[in-house]
Short mmCIF file of C-alpha atoms and ligand atoms in Angstrom, two decimals:
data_model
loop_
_atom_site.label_atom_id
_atom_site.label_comp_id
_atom_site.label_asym_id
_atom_site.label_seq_id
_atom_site.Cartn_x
_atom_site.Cartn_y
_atom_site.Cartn_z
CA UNK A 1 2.60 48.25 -6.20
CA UNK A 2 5.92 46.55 -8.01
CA UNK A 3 4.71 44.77 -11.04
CA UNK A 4 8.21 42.49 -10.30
CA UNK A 5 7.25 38.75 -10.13
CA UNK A 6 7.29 37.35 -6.77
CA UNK A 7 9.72 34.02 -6.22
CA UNK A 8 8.66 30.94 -6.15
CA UNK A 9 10.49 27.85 -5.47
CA UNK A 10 10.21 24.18 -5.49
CA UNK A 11 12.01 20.53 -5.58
CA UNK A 12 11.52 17.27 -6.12
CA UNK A 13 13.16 14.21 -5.53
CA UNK A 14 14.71 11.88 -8.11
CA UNK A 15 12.82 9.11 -6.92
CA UNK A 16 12.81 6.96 -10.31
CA UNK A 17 9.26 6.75 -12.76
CA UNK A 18 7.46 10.02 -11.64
CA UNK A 19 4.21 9.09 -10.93
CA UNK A 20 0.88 10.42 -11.03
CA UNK A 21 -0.06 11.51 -7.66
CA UNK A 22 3.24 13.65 -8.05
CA UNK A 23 2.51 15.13 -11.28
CA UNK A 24 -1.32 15.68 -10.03
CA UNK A 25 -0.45 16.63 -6.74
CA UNK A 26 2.74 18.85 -7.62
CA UNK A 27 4.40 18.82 -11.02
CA UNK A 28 0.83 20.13 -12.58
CA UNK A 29 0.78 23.36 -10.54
CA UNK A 30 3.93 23.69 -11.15
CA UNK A 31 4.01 24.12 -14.41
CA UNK A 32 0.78 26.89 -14.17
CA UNK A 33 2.39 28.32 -11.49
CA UNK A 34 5.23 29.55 -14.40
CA UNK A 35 2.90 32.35 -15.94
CA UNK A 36 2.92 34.66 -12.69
CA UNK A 37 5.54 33.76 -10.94
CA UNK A 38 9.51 33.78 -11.27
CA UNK A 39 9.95 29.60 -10.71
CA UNK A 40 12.92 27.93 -9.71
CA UNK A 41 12.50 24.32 -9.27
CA UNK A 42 15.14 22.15 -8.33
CA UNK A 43 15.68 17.83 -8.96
CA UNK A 44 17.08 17.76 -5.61
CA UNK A 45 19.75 14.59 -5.16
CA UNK A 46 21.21 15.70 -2.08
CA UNK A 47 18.31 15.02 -0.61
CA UNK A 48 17.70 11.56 -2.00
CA UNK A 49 20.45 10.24 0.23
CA UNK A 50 18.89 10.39 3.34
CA UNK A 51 17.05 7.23 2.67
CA UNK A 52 18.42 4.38 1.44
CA UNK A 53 19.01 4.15 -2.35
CA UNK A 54 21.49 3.16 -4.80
CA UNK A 55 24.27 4.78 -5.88
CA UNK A 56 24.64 3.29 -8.99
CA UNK A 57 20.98 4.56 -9.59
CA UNK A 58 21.01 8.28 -8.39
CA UNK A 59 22.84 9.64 -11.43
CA UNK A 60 20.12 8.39 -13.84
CA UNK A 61 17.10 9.11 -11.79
CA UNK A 62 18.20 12.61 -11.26
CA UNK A 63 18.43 12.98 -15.08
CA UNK A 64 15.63 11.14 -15.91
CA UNK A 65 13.68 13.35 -13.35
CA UNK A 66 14.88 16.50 -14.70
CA UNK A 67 14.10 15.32 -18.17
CA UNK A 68 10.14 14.05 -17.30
CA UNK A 69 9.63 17.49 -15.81
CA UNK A 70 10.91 19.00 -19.13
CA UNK A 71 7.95 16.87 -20.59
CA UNK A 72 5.52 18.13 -18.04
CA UNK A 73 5.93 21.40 -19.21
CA UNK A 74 8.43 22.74 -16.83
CA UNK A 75 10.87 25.46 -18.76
CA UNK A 76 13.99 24.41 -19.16
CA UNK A 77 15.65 27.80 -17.68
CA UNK A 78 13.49 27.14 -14.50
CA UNK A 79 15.07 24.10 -13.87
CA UNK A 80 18.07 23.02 -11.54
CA UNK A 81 19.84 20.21 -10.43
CA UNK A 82 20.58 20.46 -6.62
CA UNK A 83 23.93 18.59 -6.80
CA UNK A 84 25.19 21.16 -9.46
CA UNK A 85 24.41 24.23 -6.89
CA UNK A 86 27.00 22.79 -4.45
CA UNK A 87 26.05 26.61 -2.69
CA UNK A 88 22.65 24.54 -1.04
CA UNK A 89 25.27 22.06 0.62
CA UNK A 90 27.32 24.71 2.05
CA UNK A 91 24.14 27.11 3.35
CA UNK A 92 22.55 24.23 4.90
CA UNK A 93 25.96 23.73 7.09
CA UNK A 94 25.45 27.31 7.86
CA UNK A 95 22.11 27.12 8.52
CA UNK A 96 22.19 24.25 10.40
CA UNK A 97 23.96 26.65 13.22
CA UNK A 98 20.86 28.81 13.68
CA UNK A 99 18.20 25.89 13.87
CA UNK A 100 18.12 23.91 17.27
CA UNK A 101 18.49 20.53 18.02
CA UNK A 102 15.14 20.59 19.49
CA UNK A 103 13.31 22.20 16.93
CA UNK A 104 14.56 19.77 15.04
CA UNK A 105 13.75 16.68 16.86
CA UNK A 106 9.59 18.09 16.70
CA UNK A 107 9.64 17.26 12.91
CA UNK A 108 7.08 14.55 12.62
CA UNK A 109 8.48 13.37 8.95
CA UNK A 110 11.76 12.13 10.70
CA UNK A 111 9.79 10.21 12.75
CA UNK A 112 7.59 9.02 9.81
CA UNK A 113 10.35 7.69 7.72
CA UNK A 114 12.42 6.43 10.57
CA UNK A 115 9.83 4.36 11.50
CA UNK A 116 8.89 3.29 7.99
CA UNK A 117 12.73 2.03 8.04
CA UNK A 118 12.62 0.35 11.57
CA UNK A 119 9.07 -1.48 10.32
CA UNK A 120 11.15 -2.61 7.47
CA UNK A 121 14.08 -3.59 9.28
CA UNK A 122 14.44 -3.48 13.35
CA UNK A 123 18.03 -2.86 12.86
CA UNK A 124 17.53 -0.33 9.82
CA UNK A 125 20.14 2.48 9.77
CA UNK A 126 18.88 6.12 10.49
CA UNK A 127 21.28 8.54 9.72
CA UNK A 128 21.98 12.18 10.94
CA UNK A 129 21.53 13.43 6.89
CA UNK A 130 17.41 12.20 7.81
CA UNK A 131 17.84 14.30 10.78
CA UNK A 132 19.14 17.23 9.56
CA UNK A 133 16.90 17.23 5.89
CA UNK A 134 14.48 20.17 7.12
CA UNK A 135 17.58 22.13 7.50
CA UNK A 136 18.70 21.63 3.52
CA UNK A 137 15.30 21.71 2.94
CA UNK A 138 15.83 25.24 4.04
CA UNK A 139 18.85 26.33 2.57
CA UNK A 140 16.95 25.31 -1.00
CA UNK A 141 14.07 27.31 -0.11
CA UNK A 142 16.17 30.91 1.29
CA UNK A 143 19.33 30.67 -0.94
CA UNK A 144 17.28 32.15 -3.67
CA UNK A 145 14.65 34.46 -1.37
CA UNK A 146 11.71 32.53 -2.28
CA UNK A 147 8.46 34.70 -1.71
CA UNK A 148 6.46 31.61 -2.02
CA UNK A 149 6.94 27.24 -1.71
CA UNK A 150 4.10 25.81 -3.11
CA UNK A 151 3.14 22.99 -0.77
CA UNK A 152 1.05 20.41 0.63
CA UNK A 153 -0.50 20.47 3.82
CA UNK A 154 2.34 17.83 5.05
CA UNK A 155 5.01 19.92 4.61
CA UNK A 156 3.52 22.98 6.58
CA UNK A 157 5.60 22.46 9.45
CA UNK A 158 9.11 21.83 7.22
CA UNK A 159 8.36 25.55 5.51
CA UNK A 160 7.56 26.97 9.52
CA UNK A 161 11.21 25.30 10.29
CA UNK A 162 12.59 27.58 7.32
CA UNK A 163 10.82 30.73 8.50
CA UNK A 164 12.17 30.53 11.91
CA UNK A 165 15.84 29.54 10.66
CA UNK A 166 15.33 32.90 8.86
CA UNK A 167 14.20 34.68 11.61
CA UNK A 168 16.87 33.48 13.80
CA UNK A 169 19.61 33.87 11.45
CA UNK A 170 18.20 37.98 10.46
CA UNK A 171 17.87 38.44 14.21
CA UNK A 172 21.62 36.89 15.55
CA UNK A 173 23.23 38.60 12.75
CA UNK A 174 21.54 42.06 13.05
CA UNK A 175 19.96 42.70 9.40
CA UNK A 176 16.78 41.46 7.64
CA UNK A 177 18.27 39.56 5.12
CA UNK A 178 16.31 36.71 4.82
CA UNK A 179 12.54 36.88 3.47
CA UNK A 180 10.10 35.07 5.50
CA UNK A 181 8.74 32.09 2.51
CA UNK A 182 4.68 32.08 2.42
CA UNK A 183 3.30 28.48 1.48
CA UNK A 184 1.26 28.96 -1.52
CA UNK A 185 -1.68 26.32 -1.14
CA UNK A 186 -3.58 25.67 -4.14
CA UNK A 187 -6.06 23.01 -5.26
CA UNK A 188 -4.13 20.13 -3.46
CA UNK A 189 -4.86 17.08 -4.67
CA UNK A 190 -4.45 14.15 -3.13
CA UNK A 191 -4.58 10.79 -5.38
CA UNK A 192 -4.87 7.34 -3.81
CA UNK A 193 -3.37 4.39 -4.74
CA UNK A 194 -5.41 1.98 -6.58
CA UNK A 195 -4.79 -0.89 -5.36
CA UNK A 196 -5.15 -0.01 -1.60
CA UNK A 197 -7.02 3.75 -1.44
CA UNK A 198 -6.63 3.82 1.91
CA UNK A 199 -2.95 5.02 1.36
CA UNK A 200 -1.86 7.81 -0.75
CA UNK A 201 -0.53 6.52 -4.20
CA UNK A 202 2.92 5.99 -3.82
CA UNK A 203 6.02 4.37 -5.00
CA UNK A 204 7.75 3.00 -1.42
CA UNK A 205 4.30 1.00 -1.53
CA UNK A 206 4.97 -0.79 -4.59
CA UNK A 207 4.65 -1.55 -8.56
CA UNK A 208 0.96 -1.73 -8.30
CA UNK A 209 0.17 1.01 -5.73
CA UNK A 210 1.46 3.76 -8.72
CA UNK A 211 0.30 4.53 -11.87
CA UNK A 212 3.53 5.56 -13.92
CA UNK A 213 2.79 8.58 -15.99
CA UNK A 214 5.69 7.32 -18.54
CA UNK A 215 4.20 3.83 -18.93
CA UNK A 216 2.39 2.28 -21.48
CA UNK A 217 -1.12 2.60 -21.88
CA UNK A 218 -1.62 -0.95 -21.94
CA UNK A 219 -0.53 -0.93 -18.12
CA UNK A 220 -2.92 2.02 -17.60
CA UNK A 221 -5.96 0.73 -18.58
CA UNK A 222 -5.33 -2.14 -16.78
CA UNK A 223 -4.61 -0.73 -13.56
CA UNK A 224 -7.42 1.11 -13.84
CA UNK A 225 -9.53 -1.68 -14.32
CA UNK A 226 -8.59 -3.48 -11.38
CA UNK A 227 -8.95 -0.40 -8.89
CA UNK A 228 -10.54 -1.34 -5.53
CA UNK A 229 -13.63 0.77 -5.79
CA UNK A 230 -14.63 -1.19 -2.22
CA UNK A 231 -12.28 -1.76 0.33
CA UNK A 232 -14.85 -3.04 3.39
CA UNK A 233 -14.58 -0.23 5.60
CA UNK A 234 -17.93 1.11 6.56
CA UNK A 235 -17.94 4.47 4.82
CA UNK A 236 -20.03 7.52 4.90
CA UNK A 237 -21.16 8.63 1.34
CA UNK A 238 -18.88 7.95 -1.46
CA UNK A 239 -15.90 5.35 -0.77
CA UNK A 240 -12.42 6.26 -1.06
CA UNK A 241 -11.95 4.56 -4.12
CA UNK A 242 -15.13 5.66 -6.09
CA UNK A 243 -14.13 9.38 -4.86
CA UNK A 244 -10.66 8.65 -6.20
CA UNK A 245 -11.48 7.71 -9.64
CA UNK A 246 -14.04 10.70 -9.85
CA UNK A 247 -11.12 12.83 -8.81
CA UNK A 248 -9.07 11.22 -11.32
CA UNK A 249 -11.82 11.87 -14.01
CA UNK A 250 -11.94 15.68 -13.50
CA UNK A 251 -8.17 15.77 -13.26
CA UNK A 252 -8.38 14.13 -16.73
CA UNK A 253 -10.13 17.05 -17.75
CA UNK A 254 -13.56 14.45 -19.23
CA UNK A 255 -16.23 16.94 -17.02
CA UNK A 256 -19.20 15.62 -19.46
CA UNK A 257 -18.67 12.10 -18.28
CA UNK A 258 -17.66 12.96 -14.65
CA UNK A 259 -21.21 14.98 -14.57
CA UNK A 260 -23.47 11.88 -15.91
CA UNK A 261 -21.82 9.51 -13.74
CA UNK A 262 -21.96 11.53 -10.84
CA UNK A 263 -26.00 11.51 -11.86
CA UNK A 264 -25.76 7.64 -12.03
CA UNK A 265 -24.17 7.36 -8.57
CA UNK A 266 -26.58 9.74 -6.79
CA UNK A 267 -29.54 7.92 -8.82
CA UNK A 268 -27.53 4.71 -7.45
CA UNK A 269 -27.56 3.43 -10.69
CA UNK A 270 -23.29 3.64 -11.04
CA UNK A 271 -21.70 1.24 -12.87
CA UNK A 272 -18.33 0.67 -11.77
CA UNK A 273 -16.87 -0.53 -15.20
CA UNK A 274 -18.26 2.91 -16.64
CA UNK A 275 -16.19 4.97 -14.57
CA UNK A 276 -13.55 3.03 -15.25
CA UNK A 277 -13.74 2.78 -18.42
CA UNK A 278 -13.93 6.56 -18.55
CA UNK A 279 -11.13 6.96 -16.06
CA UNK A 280 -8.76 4.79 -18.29
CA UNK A 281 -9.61 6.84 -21.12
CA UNK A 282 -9.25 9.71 -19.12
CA UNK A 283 -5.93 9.25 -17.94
CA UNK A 284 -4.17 7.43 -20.73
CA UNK A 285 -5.54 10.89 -22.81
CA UNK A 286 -3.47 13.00 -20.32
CA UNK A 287 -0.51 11.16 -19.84
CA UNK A 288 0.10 10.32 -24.06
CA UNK A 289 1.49 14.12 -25.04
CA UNK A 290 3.65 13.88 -21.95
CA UNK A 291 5.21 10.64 -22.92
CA UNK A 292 5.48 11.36 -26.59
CA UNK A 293 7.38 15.06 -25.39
CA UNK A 294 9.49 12.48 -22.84
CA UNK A 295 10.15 10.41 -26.00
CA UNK A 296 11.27 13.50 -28.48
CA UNK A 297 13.21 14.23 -25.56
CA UNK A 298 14.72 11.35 -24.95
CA UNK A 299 15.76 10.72 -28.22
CA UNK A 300 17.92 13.88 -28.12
CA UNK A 301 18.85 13.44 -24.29
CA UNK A 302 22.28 15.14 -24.63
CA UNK A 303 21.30 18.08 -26.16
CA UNK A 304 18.42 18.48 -23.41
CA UNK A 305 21.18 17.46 -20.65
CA UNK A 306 23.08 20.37 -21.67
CA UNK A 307 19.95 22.97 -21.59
CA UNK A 308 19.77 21.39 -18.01
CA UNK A 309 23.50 22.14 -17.05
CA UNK A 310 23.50 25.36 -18.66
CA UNK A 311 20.23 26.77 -16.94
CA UNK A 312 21.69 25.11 -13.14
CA UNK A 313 24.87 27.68 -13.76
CA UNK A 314 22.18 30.20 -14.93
CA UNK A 315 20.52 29.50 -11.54
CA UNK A 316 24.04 29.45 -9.16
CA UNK A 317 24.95 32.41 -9.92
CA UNK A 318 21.87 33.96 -7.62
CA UNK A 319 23.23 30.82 -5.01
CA UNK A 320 26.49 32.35 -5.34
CA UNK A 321 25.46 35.75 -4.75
CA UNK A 322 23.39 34.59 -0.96
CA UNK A 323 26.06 32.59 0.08
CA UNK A 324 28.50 35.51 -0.36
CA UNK A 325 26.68 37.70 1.26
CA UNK A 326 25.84 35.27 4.26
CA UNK A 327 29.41 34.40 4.41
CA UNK A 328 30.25 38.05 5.36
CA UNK A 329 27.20 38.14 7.88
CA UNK A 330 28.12 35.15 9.42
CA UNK A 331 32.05 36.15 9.65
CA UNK A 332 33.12 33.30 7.27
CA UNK A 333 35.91 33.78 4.71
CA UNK A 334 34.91 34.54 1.08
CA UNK A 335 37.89 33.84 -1.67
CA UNK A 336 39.03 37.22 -1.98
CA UNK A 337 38.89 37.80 1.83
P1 LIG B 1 7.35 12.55 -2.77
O1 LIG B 1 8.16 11.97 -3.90
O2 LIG B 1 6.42 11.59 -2.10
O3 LIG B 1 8.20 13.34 -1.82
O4 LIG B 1 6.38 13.62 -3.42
C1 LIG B 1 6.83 14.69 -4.21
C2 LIG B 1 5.69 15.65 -4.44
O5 LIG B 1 4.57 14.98 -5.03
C3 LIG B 1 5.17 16.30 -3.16
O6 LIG B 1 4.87 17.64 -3.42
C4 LIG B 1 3.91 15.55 -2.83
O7 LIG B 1 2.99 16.36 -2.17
C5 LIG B 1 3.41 15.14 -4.21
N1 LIG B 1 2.73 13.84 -4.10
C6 LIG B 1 3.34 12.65 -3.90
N2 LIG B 1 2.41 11.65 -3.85
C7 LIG B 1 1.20 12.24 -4.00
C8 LIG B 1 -0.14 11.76 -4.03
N3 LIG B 1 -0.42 10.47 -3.91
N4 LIG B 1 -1.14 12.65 -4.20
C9 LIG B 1 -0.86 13.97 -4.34
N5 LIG B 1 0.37 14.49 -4.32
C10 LIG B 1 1.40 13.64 -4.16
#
């Protein structure tokens, strides 16, 4: 058996204040995930077009995203900034050749988010770059052979879309060049807003739907102090909410606590400010070294900028070296051609 790491990559959006049912959910892993594997996660801008946003905003959300993962524990020479590996664009043009229009149109996220902009706005604007995201989605994912995508159950049938553009594209062009990505599921948790946990915490659902990891503990505590532990739906067993902030207890690491309240609530003897009082504590106890590494960091922000620019060359030249080599698969002209 080779002892050579297998590839694993990743990418988030620069959506702003990362929150924490995407450092739970994602970032977390992430940063365990660097011990066995060969990472390569990307802040992926590109991609933030395809809803709207603001211009004037990307630039400093990308940065500030690539710096709070820096925080999180991510290593810096793991790291990439999408829009810096201008190879992703070009593959995903390429790409876009072997994936079919109606493949395409079966992606159930397009219609999620095209929907969430016609409930917004009956006349919202839905562009083609929606449309067409899977397909950058995977031109990130095969431009550097990734063995493995960690993922979440919703993105199962994005990282089957990438497997069959590889399979098409090794199959029209007559050589196996492109590995077929695995999803690597691991403990995926799934944190719930706390003011409404009926939906997943989120920041498209507003300020007090998300707890920001980067925020002051002040906020925190009292966030969770006004979670909905009830929301009126009959329920079997625990409700979301109560499950939520037991999830966000163990997360927090406070097991002692989460085991004696857990005895409380089966005893039905729970007291909801207990848990939450225990959940605050908990989560203001894992998100303080982050922010103070976010601070050191910030306070030196061009020096860590560089490490960021330097490691996304680091990173191209691999991007370079695919899209060469697809280039003279596909019959396109390299430079020296
Ligand atoms: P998004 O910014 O919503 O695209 O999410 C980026 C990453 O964070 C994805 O891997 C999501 O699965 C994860 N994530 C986002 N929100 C949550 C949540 N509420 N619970 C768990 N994971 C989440």
């Amino acid at each position: 058996m080779s002892n050579k790491k297998k590839n694993v990559l990743s990418c988030l959006q620069p959506t702003g204040d990362m929150h924490l049912g995407n450092y739970l959910g994602a970032v977390q892993n992430w940063v365990n995930l660097q011990e066995d594997y060969n990472c390569t996660y990307g802040v992926v801008d590109y991609h933030a077009m395809t809803m709207p946003y603001k211009a004037k905003n990307l630039r400093e959300n990308t940065w500030n995203m690539a710096l709070q993962l820096l925080a999180c524990g991510i290593n810096s020479e793991n790291l990439f900034i999408q829009s810096l590996v201008p190879e992703h664009a070009e593959l995903y043009w390429i790409l876009g050749n072997v994936c079919s229009f109606g493949r395409l149109n079966l992606m159930t996220q397009f219609k999620d988010k095209s929907e969430q902009l016609k409930d917004k706005d009956k006349e919202a604007f839905v562009s083609a770059g929606l449309f067409n995201y899977p397909v950058l989605q995977a031109a990130d994912i095969l431009i550097y052979h990734a063995d493995f995508v960690p993922i979440g159950k919703d993105q199962t049938q994005h990282l089957e879309l990438s497997r069959d553009i590889a399979q098409r594209f090794n199959h029209q062009f007559g050589k196996e060049y492109f590995a077929h990505p695995e999803p690597l599921y691991t403990k995926n948790m799934k944190i719930l807003s706390l003011a409404n946990p009926l939906k997943k915490m989120s920041k498209s659902l507003g300020e007090k739907h998300y707890v920001n990891i980067f925020g002051d503990e002040a906020r925190i505590r009292k966030q969770v102090k006004s979670a909905v532990t009830d929301t009126g739906e009959a329920t079997e067993g625990m409700s979301p909410g109560v499950q939520n902030l037991f999830d966000l207890l163990e997360a927090s690491g406070r097991m002692e606590a989460h085991a004696s309240l857990m005895d409380d609530y089966r005893d039905s003897n729970l007291k909801y400010s207990d848990l939450k009082g225990e959940v605050a504590e908990g989560l203001v106890g894992l998100c303080r070294p982050i922010r103070e590494r976010y601070e050191e960091i910030n306070s030196n922000k061009k020096n860590f900028k560089n490490k960021i620019k330097e490691s996304s060359a680091e990173i191209r030249k691999d991007a370079k070296k695919t899209l060469k080599e697809v280039k003279e698969l596909v019959g396109i002209l390299n430079p020296k051609d």
